Coordinates of C-alpha atoms in Angstrom, one line a residue:
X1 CA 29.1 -11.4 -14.1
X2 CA 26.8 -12.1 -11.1
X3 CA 24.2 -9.2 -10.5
X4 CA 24.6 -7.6 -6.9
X5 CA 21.7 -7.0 -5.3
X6 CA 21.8 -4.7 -2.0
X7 CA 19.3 -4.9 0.9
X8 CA 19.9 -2.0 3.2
X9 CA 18.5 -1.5 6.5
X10 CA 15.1 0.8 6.5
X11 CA 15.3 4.5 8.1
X12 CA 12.4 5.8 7.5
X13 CA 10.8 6.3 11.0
X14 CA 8.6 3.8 12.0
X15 CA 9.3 1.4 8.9
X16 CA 10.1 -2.3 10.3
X17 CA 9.9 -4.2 7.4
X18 CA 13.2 -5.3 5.0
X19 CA 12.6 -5.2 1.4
X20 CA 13.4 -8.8 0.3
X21 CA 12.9 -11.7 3.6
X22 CA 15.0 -14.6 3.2
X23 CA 12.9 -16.7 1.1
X24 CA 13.0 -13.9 -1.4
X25 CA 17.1 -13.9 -1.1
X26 CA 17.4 -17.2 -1.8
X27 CA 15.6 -17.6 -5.3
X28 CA 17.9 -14.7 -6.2
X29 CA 20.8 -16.2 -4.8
X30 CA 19.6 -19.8 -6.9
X31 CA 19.7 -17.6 -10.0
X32 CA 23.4 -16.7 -9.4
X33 CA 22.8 -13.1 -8.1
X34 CA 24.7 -11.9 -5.1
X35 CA 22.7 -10.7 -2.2
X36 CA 24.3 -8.4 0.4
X37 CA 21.9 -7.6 2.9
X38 CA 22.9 -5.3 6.1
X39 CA 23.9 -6.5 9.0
X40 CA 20.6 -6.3 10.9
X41 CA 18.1 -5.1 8.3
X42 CA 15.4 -7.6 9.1
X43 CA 15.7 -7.5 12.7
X44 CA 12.7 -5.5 12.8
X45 CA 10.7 -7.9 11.0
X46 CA 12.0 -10.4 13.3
X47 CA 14.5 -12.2 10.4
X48 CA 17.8 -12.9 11.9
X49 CA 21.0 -12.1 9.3
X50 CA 21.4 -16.1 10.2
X51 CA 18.3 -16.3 8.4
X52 CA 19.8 -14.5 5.5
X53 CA 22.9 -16.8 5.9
X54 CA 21.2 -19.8 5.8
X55 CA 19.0 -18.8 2.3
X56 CA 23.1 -17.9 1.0
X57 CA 23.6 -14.3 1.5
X58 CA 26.0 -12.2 2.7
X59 CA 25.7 -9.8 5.7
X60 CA 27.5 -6.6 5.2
X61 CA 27.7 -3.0 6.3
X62 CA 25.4 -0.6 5.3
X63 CA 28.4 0.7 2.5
X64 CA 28.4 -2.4 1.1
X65 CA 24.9 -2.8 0.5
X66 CA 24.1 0.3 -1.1
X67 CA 27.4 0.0 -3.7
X68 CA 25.2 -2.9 -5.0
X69 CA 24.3 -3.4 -8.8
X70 CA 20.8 -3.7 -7.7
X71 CA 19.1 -1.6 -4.5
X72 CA 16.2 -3.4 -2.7
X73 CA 14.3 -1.6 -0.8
X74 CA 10.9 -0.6 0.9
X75 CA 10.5 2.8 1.3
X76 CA 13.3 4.5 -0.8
X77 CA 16.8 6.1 0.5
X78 CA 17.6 9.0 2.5
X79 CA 20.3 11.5 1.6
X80 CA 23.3 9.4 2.8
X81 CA 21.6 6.4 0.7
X82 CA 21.9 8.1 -2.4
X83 CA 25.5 8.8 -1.5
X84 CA 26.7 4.6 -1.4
X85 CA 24.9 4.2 -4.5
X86 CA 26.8 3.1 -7.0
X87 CA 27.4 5.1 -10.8
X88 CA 24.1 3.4 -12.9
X89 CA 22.6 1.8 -9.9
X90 CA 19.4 0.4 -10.1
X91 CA 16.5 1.4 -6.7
X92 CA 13.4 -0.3 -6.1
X93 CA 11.2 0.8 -3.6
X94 CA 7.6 1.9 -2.7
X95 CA 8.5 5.8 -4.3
X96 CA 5.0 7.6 -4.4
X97 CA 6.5 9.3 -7.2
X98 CA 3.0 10.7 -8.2
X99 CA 3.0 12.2 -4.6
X100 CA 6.1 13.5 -3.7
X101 CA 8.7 13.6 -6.7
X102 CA 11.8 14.9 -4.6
X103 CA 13.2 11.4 -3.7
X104 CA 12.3 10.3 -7.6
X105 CA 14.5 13.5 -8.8
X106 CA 17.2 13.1 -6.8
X107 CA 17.4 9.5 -7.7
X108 CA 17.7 10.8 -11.4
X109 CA 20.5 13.8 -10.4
X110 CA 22.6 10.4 -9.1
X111 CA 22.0 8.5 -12.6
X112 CA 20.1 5.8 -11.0
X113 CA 17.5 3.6 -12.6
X114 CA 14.1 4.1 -10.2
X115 CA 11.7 1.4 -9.8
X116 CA 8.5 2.2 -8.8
X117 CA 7.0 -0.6 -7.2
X118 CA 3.6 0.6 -6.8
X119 CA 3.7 1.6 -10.3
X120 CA 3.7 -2.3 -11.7
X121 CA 1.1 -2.3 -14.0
X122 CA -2.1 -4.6 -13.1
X123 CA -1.8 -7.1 -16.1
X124 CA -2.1 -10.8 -15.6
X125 CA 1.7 -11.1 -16.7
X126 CA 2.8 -8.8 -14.0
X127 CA 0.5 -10.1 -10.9
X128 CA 3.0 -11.7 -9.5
X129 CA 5.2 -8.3 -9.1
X130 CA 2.5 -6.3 -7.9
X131 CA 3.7 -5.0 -4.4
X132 CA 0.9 -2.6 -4.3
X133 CA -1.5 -5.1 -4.0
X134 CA 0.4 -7.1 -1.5
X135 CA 0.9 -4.3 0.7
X136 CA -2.8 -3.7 0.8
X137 CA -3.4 -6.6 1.5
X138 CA -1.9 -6.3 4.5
X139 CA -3.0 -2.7 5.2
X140 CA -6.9 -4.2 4.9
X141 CA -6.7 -6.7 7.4
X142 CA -5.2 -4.4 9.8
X143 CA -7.6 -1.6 9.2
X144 CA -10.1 -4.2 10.7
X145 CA -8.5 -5.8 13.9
X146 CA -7.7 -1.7 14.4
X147 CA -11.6 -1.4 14.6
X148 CA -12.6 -4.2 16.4
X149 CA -9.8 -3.6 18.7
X150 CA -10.9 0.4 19.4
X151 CA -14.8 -0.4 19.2
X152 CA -16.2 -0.7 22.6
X153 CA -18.2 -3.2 21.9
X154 CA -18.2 -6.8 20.2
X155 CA -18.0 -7.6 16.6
X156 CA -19.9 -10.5 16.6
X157 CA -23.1 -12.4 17.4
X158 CA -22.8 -13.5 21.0
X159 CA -25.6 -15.5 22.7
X160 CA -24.6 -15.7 26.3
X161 CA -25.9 -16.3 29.9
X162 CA -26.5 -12.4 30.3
X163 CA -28.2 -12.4 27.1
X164 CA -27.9 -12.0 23.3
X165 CA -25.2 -9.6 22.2
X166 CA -25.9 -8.0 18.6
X167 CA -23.0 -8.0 16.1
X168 CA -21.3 -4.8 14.6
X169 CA -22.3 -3.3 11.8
X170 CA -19.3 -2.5 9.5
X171 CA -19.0 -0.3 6.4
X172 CA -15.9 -0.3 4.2
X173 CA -15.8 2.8 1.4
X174 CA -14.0 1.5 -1.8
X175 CA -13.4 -1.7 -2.9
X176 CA -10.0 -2.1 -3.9
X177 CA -7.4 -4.9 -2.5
X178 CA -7.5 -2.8 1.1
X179 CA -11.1 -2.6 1.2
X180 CA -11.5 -5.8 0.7
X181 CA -9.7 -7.4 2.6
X182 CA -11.0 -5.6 5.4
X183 CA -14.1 -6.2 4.5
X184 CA -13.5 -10.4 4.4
X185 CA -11.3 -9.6 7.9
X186 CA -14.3 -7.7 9.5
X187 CA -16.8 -11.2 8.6
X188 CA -14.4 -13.4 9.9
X189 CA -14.8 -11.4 12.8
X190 CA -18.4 -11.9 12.9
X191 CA -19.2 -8.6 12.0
X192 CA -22.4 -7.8 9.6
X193 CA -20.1 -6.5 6.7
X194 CA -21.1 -3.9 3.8
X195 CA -19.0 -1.9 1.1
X196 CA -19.7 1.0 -1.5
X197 CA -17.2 1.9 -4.0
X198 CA -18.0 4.3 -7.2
X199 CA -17.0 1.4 -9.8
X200 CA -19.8 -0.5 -11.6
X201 CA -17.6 -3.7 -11.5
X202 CA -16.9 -3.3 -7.4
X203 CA -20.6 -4.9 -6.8
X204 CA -19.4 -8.7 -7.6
X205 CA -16.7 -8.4 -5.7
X206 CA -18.0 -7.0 -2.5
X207 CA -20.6 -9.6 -2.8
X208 CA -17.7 -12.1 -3.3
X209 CA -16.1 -11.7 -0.1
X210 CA -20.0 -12.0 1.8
X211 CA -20.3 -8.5 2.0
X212 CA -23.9 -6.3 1.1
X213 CA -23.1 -3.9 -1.6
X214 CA -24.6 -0.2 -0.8
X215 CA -26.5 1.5 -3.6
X216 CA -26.4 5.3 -2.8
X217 CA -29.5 7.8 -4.0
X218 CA -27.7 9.1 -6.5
X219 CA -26.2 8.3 -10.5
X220 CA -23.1 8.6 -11.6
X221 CA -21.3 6.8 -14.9
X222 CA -18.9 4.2 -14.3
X223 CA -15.9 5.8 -12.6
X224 CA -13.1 3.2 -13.4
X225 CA -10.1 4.2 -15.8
X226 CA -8.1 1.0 -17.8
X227 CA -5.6 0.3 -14.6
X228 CA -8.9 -0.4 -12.9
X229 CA -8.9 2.3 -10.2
X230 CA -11.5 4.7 -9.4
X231 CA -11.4 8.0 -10.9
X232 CA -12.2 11.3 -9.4
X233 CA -15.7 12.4 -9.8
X234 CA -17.0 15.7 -10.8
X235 CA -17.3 18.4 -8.3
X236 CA -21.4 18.1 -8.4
X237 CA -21.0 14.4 -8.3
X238 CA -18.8 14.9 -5.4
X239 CA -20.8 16.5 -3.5
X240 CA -24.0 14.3 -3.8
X241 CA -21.5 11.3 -3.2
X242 CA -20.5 13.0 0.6
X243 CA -24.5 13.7 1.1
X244 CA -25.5 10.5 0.6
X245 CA -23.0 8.7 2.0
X246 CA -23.8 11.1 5.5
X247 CA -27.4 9.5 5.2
X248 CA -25.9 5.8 5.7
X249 CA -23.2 6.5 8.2
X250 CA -25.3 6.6 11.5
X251 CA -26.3 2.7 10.2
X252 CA -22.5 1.6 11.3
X253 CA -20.3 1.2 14.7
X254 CA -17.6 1.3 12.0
X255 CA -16.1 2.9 8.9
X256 CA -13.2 1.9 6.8
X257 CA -12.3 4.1 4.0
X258 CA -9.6 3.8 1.4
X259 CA -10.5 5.7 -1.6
X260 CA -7.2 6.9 -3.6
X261 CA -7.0 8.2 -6.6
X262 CA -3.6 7.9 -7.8
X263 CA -1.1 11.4 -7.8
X264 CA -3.6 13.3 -6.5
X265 CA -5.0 14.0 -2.7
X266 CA -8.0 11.9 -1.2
X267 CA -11.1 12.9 -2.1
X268 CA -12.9 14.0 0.9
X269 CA -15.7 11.9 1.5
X270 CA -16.9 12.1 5.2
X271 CA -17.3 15.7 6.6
X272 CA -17.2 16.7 10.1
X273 CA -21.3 16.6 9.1
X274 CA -21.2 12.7 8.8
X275 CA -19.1 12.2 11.7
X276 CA -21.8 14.0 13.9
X277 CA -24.6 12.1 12.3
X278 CA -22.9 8.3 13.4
X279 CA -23.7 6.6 16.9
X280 CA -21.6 8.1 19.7
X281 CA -18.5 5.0 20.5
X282 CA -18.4 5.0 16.4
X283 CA -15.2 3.8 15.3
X284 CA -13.6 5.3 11.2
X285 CA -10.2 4.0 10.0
X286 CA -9.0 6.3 7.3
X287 CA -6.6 4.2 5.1
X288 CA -6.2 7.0 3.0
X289 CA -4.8 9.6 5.2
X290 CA -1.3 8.9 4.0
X291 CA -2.6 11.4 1.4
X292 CA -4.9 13.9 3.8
X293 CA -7.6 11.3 4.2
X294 CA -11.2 10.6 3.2
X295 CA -12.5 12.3 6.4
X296 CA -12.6 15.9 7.0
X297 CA -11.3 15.2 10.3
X298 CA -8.6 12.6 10.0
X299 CA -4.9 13.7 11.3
X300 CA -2.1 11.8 10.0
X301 CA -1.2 8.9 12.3
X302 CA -3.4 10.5 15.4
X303 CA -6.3 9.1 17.2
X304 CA -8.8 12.2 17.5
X305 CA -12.3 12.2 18.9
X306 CA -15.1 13.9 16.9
X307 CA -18.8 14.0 18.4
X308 CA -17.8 10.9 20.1
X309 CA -16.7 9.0 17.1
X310 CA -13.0 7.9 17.2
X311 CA -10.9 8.8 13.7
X312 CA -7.5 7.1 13.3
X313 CA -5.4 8.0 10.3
X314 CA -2.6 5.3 10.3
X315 CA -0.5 5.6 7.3
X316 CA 1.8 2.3 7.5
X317 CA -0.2 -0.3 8.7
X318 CA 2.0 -2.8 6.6
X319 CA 4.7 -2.0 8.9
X320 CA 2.7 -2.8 12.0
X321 CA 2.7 -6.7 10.5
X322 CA 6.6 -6.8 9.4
X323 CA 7.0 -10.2 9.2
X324 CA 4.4 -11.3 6.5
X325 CA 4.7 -7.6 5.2
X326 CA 8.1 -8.2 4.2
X327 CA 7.6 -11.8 3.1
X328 CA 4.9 -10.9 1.0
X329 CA 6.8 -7.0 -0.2
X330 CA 10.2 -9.8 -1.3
X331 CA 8.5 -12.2 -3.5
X332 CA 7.1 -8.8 -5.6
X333 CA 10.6 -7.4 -5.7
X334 CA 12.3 -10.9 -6.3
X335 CA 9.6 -11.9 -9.3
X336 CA 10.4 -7.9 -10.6
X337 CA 13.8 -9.3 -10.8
X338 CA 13.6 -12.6 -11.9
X339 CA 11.9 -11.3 -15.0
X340 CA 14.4 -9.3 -16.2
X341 CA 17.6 -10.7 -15.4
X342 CA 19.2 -12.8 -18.1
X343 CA 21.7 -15.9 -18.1
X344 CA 24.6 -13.6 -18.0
X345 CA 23.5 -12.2 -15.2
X346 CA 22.7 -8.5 -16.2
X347 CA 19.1 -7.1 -15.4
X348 CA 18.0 -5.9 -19.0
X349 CA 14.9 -3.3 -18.4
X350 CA 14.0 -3.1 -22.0
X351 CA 12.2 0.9 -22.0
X352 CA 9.7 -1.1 -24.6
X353 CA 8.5 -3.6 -22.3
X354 CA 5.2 -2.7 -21.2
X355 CA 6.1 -3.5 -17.2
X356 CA 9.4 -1.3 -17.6
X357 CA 7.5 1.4 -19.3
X358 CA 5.2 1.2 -16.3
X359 CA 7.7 0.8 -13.4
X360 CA 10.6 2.4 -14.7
X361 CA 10.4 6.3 -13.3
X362 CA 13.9 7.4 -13.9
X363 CA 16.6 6.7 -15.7
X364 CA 19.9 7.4 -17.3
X365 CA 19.9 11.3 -15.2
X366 CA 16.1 12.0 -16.4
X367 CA 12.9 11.4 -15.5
X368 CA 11.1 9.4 -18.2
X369 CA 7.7 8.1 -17.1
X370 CA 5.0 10.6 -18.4
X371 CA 2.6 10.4 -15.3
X372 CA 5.5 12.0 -13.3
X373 CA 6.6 14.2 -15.7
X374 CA 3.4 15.4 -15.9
X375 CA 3.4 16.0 -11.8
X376 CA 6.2 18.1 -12.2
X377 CA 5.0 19.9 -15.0
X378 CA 4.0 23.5 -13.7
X379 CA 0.6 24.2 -13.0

């Protein structure tokens, strides 16, 4: 029997994208799945349901969709969402289970099986499912036309009949997927492009995307666990960290941070003491204030002025670029998929498979991935 696979309409406020575009659809549909997408879930990222039609789905109410074997989608379901799911329904989505387990338990109290998207282990085997790194992707680039966009002045080298205009000098704090992307964004732009990040390995690839890599006064181990993230540093090591990152600030016109440490809150790493200390029409874009943000005075999805320097905290810049976004959001969900789903048509998430073990949050009633339960362990 064919899998169904359901692609609802996002309600999350200000969430435009579709959680598998039509190209997406169709390798499903070319397996023998059945893909019933809402009728107008990809309007937002401007893919028509004849789009959908066209790549062989079918375009049905929001009911329909959500009784699927199989529930695509970006940013999780609301209440009524978990309603329409059908008994031993399968959810993919961007969760955050390590930052808000509500919507991961009451995926669990309806029996479903919860997919963690961001949780996809970063193995070469699984690279092709990795949405977090797609999503970042996105989120990198934007960070930097945000910048140039709100700097009042030029990013790059002009030479002109009024005379020579200097480039912008950008700094971008961590070196993940988001950082550096922004960073390879921000040269493009003509900008004169640096990055700092706490990992020993983040050197070669700042320098890789023609970027200067910033050495700060102080010493600290290696601070990269086996995922390849950044772990938290000690308090002490903290602290030096914000003091000599203050000292480089008033260097830049612009500051991109994005330093996460997964299921916990941003570590703080420019103080309202930093932001005084940087050029007056200073620009910072804090990627990270999804999760209270790497700047003491970031607000969630405001614009704020501090000691002249603008502070923007977007938290969905992936949603600002729909199209793409969801393009590049469907082929990680589709390959998820693909991977698992047999000849008979039934999507076998073997618990001993080491992507499973890492995506898999909930299941059979019960949360079962040992991060999380260890989030909702009591203090």
């Amino acid at each position: 029997m064919a899998l169904t696979i359901g692609v609802p309409r996002e309600t999350a406020p200000g969430e435009a994208r579709v959680a598998l575009a039509s190209d997406a659809a169709r390798r499903l549909v070319r397996k023998g799945c059945e893909v019933r997408v809402e009728q107008g879930a990809g309007e937002r990222a401007f893919i028509s349901d004849a789009d959908f039609e066209a790549a062989g789905c079918h375009i049905v109410d929001r009911a329909e969709a959500l009784a699927s074997g199989a529930v695509c989608t970006v940013s999780g379901l609301d209440a009524s969402g978990l309603d329409g799911l059908a008994s031993g329904a399968v959810v993919l989505g961007l969760l955050r289970p390590l930052d808000d387990t509500t919507a991961v338990e009451a995926l669990a109290a309806r029996g479903a099986t919860a997919v963690a998207m961001e949780m996809v282990p970063r193995t070469s085997r699984a690279q092709r499912m990795d949405a977090l790194s797609a999503m970042s992707t996105v989120s990198g680039y934007r960070a930097a036309l945000l910048a140039a966009f709100r700097l009042p002045q030029f990013f790059p080298l002009l030479t002109t009949a009024a005379g020579t205009v200097r480039p912008a000098r950008v700094l971008v704090i961590g070196a993940g997927v988001a950082g550096l992307q922004a960073l390879a964004t921000a040269r493009r732009l003509g900008a004169i492009t640096a990055g700092y990040d706490v990992r020993a390995a983040a050197r070669e690839q700042v320098e890789s995307v023609g970027a200067s890599f910033v050495e700060l006064d102080m010493e600290t181990a290696d601070q990269e666990d086996a995922g390849g993230y950044a772990k938290a540093l000690a308090e002490d090591e903290a602290a030096r960290q914000v003091e000599a990152l203050a000292k480089v600030l008033p260097d830049y016109h612009v500051v991109i941070t994005t330093a996460l440490i997964p299921g916990r809150a941003a570590p703080v790493l420019i103080t309202a003491r930093g932001v005084a200390g940087m050029r007056p029409g200073s620009v910072i874009v804090d990627l990270a204030a999804a999760n209270g943000g790497n700047v003491e005075a970031t607000r969630a999805d405001e614009e704020i002025v501090a000691s002249g320097v603008t502070v923007l905290g977007p938290t969905n810049l992936a949603a600002e670029m729909p199209t793409h976004a969801s393009e590049m959001y469907g082929r990680t969900v589709a390959a998820f998929l693909l991977e698992f789903l047999d000849d008979e048509g039934t999507l076998n998430l073997d618990p001993e498979d080491e992507i499973v073990a890492g995506a898999v949050v909930a299941r059979d009633g019960e949360i079962v991935h040992p991060r999380v339960l260890a989030a909702l362990a009591p203090a």
